[in-house]
mmCIF file with all atom_site columns, C-alpha atoms in Angstrom:
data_model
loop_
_atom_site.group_PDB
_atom_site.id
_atom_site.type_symbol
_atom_site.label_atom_id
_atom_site.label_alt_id
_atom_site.label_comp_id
_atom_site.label_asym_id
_atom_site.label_entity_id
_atom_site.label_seq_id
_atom_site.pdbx_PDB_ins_code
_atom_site.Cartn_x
_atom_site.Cartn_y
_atom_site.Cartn_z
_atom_site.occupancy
_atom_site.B_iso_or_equiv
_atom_site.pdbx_formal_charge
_atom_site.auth_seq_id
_atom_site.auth_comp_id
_atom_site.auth_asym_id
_atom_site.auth_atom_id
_atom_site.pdbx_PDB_model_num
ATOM 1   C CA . UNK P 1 1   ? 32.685  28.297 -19.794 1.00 43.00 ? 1   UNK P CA 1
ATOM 2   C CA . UNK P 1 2   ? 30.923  25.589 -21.914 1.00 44.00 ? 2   UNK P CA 1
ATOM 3   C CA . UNK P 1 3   ? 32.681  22.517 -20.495 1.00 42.00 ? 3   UNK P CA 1
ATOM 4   C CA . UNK P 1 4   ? 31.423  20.237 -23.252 1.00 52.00 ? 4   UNK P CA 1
ATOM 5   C CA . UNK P 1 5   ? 32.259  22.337 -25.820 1.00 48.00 ? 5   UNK P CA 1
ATOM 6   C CA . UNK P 1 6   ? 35.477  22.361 -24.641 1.00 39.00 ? 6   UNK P CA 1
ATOM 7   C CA . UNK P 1 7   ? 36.101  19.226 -24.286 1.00 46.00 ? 7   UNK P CA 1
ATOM 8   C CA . UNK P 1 8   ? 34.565  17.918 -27.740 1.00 54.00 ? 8   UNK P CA 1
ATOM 9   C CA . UNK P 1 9   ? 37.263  20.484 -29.505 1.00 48.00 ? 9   UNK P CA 1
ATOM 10  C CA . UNK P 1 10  ? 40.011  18.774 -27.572 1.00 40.00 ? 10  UNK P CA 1
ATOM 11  C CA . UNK P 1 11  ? 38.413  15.371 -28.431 1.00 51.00 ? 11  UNK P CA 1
ATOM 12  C CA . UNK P 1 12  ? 38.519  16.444 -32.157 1.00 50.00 ? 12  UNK P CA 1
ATOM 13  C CA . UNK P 1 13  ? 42.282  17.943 -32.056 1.00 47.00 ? 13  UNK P CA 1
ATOM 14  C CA . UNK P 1 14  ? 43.247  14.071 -30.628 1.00 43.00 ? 14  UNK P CA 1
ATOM 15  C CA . UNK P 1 15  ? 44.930  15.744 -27.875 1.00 44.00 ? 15  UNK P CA 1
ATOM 16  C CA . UNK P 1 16  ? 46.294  13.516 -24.865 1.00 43.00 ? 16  UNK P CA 1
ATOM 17  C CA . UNK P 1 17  ? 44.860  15.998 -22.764 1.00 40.00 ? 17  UNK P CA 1
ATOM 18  C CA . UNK P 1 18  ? 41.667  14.675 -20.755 1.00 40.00 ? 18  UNK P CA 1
ATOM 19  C CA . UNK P 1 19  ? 38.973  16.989 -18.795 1.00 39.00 ? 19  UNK P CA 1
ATOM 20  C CA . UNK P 1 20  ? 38.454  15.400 -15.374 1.00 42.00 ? 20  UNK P CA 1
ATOM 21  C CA . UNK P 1 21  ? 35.221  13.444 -14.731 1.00 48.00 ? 21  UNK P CA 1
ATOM 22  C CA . UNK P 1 22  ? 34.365  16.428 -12.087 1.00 51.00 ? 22  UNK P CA 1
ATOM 23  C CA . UNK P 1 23  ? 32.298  18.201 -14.461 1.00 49.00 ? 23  UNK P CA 1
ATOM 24  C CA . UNK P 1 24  ? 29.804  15.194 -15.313 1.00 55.00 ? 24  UNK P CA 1
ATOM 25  C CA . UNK P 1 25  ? 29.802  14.813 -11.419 1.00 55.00 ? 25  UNK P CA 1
ATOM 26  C CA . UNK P 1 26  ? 28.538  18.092 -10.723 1.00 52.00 ? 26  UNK P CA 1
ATOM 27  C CA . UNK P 1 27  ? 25.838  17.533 -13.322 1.00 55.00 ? 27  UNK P CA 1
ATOM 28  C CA . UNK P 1 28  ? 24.790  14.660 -11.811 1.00 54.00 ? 28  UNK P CA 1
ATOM 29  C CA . UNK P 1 29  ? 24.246  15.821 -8.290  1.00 55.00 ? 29  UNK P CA 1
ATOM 30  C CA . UNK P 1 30  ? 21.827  18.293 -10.259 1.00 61.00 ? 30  UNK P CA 1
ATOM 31  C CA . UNK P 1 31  ? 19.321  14.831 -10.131 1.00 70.00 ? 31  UNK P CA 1
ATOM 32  C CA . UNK P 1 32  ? 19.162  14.212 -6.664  1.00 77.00 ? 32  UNK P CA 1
ATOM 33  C CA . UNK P 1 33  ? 19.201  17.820 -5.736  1.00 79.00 ? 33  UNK P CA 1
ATOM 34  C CA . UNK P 1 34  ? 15.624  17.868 -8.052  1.00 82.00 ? 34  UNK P CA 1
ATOM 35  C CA . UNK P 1 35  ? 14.423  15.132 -6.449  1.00 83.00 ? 35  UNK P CA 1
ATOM 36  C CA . UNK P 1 36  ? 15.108  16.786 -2.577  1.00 84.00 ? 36  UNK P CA 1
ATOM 37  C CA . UNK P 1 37  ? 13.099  20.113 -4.178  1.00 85.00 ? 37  UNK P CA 1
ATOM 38  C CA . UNK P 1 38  ? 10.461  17.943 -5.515  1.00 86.00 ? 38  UNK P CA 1
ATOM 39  C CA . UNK P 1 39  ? 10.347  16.161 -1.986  1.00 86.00 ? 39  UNK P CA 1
ATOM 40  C CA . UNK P 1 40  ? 10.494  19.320 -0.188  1.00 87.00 ? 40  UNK P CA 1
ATOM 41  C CA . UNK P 1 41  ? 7.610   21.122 -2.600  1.00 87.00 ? 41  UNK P CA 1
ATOM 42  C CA . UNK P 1 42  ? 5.443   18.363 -1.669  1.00 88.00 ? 42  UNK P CA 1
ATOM 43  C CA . UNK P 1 43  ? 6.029   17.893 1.939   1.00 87.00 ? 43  UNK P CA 1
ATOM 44  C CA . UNK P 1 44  ? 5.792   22.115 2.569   1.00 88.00 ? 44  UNK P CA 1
ATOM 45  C CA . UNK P 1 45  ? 2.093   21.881 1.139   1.00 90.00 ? 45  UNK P CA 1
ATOM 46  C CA . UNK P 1 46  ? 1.245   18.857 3.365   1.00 90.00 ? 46  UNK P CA 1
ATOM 47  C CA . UNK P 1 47  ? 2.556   20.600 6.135   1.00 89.00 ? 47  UNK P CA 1
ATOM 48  C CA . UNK P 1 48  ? 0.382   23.439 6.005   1.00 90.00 ? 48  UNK P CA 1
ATOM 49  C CA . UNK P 1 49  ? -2.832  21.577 5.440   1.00 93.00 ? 49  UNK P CA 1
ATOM 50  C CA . UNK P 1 50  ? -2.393  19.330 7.957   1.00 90.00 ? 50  UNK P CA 1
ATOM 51  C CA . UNK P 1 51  ? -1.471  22.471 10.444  1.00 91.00 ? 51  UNK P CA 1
ATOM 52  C CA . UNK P 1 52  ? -4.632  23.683 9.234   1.00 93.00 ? 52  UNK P CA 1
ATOM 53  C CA . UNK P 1 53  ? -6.919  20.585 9.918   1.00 93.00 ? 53  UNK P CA 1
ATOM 54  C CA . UNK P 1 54  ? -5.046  20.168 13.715  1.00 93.00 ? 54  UNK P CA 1
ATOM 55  C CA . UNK P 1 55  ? -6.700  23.472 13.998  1.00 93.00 ? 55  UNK P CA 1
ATOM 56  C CA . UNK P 1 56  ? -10.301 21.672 13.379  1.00 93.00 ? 56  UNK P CA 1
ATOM 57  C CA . UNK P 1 57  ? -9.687  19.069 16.007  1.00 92.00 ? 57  UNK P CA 1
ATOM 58  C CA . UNK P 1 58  ? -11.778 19.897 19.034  1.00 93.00 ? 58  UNK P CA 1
ATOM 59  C CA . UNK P 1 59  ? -14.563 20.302 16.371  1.00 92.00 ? 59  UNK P CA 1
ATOM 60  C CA . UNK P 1 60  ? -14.282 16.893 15.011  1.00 89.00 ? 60  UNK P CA 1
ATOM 61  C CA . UNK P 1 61  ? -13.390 15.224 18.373  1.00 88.00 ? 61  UNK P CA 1
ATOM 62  C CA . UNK P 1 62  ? -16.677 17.444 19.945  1.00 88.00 ? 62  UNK P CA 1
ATOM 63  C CA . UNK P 1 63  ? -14.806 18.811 22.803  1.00 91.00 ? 63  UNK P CA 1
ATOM 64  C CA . UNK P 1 64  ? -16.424 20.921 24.595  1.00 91.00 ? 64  UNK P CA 1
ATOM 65  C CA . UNK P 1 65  ? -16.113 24.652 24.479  1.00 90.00 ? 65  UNK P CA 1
ATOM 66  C CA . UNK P 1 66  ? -14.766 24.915 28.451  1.00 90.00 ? 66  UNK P CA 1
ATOM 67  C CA . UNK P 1 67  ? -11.479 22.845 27.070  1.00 92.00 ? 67  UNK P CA 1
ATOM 68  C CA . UNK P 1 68  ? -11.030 24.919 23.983  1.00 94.00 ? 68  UNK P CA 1
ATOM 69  C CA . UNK P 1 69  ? -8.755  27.210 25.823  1.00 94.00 ? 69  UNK P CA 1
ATOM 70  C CA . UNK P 1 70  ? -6.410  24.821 26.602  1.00 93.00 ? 70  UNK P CA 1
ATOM 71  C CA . UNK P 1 71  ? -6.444  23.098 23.153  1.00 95.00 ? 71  UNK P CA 1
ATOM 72  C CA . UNK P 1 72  ? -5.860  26.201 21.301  1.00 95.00 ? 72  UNK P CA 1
ATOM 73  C CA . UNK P 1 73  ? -3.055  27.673 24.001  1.00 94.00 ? 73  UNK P CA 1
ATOM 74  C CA . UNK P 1 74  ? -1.299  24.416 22.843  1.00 93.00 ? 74  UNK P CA 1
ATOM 75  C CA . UNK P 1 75  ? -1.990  24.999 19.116  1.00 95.00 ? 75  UNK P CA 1
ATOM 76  C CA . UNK P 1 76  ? -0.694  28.700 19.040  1.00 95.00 ? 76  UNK P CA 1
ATOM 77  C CA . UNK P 1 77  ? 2.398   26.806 20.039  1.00 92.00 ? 77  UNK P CA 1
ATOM 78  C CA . UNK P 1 78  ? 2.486   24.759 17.753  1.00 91.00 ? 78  UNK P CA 1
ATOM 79  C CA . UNK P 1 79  ? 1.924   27.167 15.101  1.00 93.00 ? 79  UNK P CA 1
ATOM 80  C CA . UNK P 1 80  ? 4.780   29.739 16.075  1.00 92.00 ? 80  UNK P CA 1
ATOM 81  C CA . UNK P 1 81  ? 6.754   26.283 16.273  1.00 90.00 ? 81  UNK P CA 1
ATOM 82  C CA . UNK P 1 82  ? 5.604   25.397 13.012  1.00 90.00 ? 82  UNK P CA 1
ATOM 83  C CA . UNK P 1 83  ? 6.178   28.983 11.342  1.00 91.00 ? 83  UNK P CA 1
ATOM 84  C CA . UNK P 1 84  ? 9.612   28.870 12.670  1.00 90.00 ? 84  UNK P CA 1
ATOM 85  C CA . UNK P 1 85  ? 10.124  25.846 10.988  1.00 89.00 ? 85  UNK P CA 1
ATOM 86  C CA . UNK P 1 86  ? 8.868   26.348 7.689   1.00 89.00 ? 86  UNK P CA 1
ATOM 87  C CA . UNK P 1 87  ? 10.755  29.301 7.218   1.00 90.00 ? 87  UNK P CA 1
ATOM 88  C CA . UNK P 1 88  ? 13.460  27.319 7.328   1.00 87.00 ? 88  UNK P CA 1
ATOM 89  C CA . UNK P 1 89  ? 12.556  24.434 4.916   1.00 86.00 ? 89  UNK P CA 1
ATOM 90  C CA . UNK P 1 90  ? 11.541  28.017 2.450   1.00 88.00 ? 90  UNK P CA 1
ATOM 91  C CA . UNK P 1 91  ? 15.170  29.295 2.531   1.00 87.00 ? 91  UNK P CA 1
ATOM 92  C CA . UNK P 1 92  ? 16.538  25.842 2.343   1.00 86.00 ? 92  UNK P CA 1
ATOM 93  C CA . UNK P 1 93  ? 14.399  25.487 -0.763  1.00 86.00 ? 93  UNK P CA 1
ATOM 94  C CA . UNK P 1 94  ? 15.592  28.797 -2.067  1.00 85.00 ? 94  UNK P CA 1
ATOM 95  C CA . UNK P 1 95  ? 19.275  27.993 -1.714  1.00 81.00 ? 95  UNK P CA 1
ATOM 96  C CA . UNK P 1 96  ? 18.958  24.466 -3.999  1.00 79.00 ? 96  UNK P CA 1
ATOM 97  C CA . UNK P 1 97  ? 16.890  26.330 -6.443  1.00 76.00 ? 97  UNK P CA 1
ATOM 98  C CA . UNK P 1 98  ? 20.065  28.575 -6.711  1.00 73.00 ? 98  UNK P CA 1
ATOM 99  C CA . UNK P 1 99  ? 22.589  25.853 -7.182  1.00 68.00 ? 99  UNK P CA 1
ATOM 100 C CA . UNK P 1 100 ? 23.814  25.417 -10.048 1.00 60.00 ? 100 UNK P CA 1
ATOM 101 C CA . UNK P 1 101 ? 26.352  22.735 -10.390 1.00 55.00 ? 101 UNK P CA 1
ATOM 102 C CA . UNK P 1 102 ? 29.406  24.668 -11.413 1.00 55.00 ? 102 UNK P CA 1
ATOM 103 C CA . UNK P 1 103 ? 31.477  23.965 -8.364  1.00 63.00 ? 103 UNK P CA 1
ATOM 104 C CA . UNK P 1 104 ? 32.070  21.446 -5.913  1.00 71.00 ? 104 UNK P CA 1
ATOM 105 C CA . UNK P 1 105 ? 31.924  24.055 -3.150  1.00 75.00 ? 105 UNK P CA 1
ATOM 106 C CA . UNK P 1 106 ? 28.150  24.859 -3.619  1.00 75.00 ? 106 UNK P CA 1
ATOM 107 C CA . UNK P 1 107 ? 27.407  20.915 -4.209  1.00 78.00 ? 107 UNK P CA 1
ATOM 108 C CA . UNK P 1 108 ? 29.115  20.573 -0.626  1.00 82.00 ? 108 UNK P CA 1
ATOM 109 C CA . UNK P 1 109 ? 27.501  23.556 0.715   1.00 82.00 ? 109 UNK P CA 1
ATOM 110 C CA . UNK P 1 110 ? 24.041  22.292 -0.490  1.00 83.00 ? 110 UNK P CA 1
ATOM 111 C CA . UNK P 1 111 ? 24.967  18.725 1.230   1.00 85.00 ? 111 UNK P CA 1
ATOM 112 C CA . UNK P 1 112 ? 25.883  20.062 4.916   1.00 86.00 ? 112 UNK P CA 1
ATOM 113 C CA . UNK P 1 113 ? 22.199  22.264 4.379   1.00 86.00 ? 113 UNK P CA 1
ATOM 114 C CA . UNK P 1 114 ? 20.453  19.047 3.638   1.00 87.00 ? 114 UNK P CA 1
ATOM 115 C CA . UNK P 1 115 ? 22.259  17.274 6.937   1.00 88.00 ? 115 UNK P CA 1
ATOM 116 C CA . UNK P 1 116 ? 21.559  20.409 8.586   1.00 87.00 ? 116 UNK P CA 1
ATOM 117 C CA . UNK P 1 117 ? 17.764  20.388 7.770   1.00 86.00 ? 117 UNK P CA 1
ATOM 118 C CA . UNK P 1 118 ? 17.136  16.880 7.662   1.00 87.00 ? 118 UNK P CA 1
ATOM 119 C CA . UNK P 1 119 ? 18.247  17.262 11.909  1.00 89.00 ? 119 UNK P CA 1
ATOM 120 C CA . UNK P 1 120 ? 15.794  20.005 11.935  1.00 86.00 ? 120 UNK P CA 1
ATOM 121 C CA . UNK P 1 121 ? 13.102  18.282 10.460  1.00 85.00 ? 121 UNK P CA 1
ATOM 122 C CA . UNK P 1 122 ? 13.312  15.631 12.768  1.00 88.00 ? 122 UNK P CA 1
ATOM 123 C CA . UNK P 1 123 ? 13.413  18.318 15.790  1.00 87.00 ? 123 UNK P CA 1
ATOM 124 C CA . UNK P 1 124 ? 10.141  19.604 14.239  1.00 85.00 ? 124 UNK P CA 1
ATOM 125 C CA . UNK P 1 125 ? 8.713   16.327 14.569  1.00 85.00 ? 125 UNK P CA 1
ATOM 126 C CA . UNK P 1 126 ? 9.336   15.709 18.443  1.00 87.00 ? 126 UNK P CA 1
ATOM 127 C CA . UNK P 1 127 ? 8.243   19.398 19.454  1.00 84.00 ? 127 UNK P CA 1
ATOM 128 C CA . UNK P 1 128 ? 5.222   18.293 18.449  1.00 85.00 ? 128 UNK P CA 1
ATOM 129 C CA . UNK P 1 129 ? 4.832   15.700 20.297  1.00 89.00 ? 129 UNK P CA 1
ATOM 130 C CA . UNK P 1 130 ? 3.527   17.655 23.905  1.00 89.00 ? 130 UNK P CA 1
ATOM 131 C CA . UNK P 1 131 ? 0.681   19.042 21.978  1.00 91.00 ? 131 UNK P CA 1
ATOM 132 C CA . UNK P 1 132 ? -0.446  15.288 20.749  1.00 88.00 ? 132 UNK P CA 1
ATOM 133 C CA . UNK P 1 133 ? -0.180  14.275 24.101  1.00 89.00 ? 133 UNK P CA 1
ATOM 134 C CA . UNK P 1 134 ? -2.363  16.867 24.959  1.00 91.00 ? 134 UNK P CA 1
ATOM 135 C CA . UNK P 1 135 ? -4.817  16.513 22.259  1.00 90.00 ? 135 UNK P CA 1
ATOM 136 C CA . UNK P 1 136 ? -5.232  12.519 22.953  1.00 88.00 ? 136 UNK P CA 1
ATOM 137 C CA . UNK P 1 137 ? -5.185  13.587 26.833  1.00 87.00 ? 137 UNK P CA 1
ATOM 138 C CA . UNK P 1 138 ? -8.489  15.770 26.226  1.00 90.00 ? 138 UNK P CA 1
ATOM 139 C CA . UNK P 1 139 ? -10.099 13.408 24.232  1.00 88.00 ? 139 UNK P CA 1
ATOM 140 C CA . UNK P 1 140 ? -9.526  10.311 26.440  1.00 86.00 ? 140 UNK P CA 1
ATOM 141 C CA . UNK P 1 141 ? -10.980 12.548 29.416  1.00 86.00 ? 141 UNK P CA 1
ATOM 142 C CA . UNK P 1 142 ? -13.811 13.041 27.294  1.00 89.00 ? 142 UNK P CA 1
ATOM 143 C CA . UNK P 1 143 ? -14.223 9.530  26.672  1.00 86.00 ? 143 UNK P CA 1
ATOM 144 C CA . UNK P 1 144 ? -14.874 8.830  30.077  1.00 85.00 ? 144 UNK P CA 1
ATOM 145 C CA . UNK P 1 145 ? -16.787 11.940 31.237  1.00 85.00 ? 145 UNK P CA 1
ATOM 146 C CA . UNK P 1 146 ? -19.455 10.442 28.281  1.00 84.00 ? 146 UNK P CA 1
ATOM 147 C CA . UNK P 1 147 ? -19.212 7.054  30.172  1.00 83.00 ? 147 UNK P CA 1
ATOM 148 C CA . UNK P 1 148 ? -20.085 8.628  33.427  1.00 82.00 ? 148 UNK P CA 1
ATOM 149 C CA . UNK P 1 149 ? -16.683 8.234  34.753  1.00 80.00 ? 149 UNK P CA 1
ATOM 150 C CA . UNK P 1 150 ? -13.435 10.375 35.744  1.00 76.00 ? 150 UNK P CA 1
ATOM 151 C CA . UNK P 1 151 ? -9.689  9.675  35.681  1.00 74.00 ? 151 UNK P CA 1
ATOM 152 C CA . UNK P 1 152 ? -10.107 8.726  39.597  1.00 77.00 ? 152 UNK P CA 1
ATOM 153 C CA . UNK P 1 153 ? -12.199 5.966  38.502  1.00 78.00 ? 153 UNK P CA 1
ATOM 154 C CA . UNK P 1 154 ? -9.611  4.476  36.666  1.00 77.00 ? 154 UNK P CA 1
ATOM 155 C CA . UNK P 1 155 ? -7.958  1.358  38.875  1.00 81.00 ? 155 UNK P CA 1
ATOM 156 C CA . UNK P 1 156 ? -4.118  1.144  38.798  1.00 85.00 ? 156 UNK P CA 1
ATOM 157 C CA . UNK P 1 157 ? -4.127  -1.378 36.009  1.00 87.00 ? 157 UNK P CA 1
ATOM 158 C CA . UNK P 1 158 ? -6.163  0.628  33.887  1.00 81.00 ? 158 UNK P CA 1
ATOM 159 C CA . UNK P 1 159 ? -3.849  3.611  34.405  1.00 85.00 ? 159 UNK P CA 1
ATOM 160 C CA . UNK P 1 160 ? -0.556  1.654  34.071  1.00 89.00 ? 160 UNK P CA 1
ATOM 161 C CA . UNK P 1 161 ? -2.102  0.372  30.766  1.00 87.00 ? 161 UNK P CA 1
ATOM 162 C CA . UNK P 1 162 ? -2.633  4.194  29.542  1.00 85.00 ? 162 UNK P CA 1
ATOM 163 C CA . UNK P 1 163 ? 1.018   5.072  30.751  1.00 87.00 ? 163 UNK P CA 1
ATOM 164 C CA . UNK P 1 164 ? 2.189   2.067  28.384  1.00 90.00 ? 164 UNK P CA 1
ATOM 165 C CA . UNK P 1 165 ? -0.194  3.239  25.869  1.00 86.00 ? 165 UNK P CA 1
ATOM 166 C CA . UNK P 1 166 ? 1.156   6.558  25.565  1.00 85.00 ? 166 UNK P CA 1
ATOM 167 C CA . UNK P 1 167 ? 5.065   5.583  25.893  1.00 89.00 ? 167 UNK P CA 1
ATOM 168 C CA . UNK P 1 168 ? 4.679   2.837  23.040  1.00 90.00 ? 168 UNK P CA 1
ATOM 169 C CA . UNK P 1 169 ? 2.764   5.573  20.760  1.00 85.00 ? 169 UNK P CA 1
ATOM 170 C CA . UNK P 1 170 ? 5.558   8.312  21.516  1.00 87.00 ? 170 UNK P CA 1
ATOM 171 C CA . UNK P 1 171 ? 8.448   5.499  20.696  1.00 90.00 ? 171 UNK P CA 1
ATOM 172 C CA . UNK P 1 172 ? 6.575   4.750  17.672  1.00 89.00 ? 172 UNK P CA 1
ATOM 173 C CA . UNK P 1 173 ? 6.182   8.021  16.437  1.00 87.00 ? 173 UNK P CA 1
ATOM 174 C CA . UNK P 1 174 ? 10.128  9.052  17.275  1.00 88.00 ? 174 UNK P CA 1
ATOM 175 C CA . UNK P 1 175 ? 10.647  6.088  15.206  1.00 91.00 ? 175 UNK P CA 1
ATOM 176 C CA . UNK P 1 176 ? 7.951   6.854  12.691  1.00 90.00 ? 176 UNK P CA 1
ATOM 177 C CA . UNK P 1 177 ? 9.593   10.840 12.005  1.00 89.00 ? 177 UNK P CA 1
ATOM 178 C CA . UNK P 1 178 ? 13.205  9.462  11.681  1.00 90.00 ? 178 UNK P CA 1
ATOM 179 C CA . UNK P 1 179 ? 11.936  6.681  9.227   1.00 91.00 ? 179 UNK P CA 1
ATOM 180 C CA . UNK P 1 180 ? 10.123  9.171  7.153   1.00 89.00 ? 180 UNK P CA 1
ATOM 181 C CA . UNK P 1 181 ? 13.088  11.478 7.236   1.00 88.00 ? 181 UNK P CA 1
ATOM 182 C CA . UNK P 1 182 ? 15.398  9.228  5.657   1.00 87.00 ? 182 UNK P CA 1
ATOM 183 C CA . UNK P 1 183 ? 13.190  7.650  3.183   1.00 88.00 ? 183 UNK P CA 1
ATOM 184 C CA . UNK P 1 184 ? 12.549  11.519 2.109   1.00 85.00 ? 184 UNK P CA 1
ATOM 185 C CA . UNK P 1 185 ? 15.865  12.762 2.199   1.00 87.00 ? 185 UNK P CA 1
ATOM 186 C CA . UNK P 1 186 ? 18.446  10.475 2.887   1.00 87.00 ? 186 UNK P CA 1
ATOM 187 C CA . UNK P 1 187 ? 18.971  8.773  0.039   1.00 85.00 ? 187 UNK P CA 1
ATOM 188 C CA . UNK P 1 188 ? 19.535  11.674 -2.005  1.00 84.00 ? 188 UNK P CA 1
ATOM 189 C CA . UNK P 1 189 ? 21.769  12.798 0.798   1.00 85.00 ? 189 UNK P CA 1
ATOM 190 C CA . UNK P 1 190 ? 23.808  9.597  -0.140  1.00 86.00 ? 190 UNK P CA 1
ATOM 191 C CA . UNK P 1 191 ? 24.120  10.093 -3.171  1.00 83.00 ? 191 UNK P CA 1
ATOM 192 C CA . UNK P 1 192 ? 25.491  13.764 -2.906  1.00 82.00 ? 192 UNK P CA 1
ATOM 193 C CA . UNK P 1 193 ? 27.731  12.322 -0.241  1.00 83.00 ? 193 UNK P CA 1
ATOM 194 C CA . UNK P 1 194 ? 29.471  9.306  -2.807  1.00 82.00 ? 194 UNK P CA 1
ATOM 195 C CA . UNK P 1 195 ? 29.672  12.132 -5.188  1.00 78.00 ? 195 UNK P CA 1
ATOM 196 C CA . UNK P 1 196 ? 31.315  14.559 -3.283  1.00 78.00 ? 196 UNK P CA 1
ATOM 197 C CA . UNK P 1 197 ? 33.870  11.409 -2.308  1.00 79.00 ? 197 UNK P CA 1
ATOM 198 C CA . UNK P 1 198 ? 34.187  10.271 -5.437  1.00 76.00 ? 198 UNK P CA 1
ATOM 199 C CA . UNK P 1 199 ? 35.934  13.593 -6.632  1.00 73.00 ? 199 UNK P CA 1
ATOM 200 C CA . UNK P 1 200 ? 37.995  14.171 -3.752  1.00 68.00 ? 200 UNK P CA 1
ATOM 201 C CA . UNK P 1 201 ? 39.897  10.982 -4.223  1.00 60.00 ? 201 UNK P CA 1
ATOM 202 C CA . UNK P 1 202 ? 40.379  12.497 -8.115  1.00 55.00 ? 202 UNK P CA 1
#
């Protein structure tokens, strides 16, 4: 049914009758439900380069070979982690590409998905975390071995330092991934939100 039509022929016969603002509603939501696919387009391609490069890293660090094992038993993790994940964000992206704006039902379907996946995102985030850890573990052994020194050289100050180090760069990048998440999604998840209000109380 061609809502506008409809309306403009009413308009025309000076009825009394009014069509609800609902309609316009659900054609706005289409705006920030482009701008989530736009966001989502971009971040999915970011994703999987920068998946790829992690790959690279004991190259470009110059770890040697004897530690590769353990780097890339770590990254195999993160991969299937990863895969899992970006299936998800795909069929997300499938079901907005779908919507359509004709109902409120879809509009709040799409919503509770967005919630949904914006929770997931930020899951992705700190399951990556142990193989970071990992990866700045090697490379700060390495650091020393090329110094002529182990981690039982290290004096307690040195290793309570590195402790602090490590829990102030994990808090930061918690804090960092939830940041990111809402200044990706959830202002467009706002928006969908006041919508979705806005024509219950009509």
């Amino acid at each position: 049914m061609n809502f506008d039509k409809l309306k403009s022929e009413w308009d025309k016969e000076n009825t009394d009758i009014n069509i609800p603002n609902t309609i316009d509603q659900l054609k706005e939501s289409k705006h920030p439900i482009e701008k989530i696919q736009k966001n989502m387009k971009k971040e999915f391609i970011m994703q999987v380069i920068a998946i790829i490069l992690i790959g690279l890293f004991p190259q470009q660090f110059k770890f040697p070979s004897s530690q590769y094992i353990i780097y890339y038993t770590s990254y195999a993790m993160l991969v299937v982690i990863s895969s899992y994940y970006l299936f998800g964000f795909y069929k997300f992206y499938k079901q907005t590409e779908l919507y359509t704006g004709n109902t409120k039902n879809s509009l709040w379907k799409i919503y509770h998905e967005l919630k949904l996946n914006m929770e997931r995102y930020q899951s992705f985030g700190f399951l990556l975390l142990p193989h970071f850890l990992i990866t700045i573990g090697l490379f700060i052994y390495n650091t020393l071995v090329q110094t002529g020194k182990s981690f039982s050289d290290l004096t307690n100050s040195h290793i309570f330092t590195l402790i602090l180090i490590v829990l102030i760069g994990t808090l930061a990048v918690v804090t960092s991934i939830i940041l990111w998440t809402k200044y990706l999604y959830g202002r467009d998840a706002k928006k969908l939100e006041n919508i979705l209000n806005d024509m219950e109380e009509e």
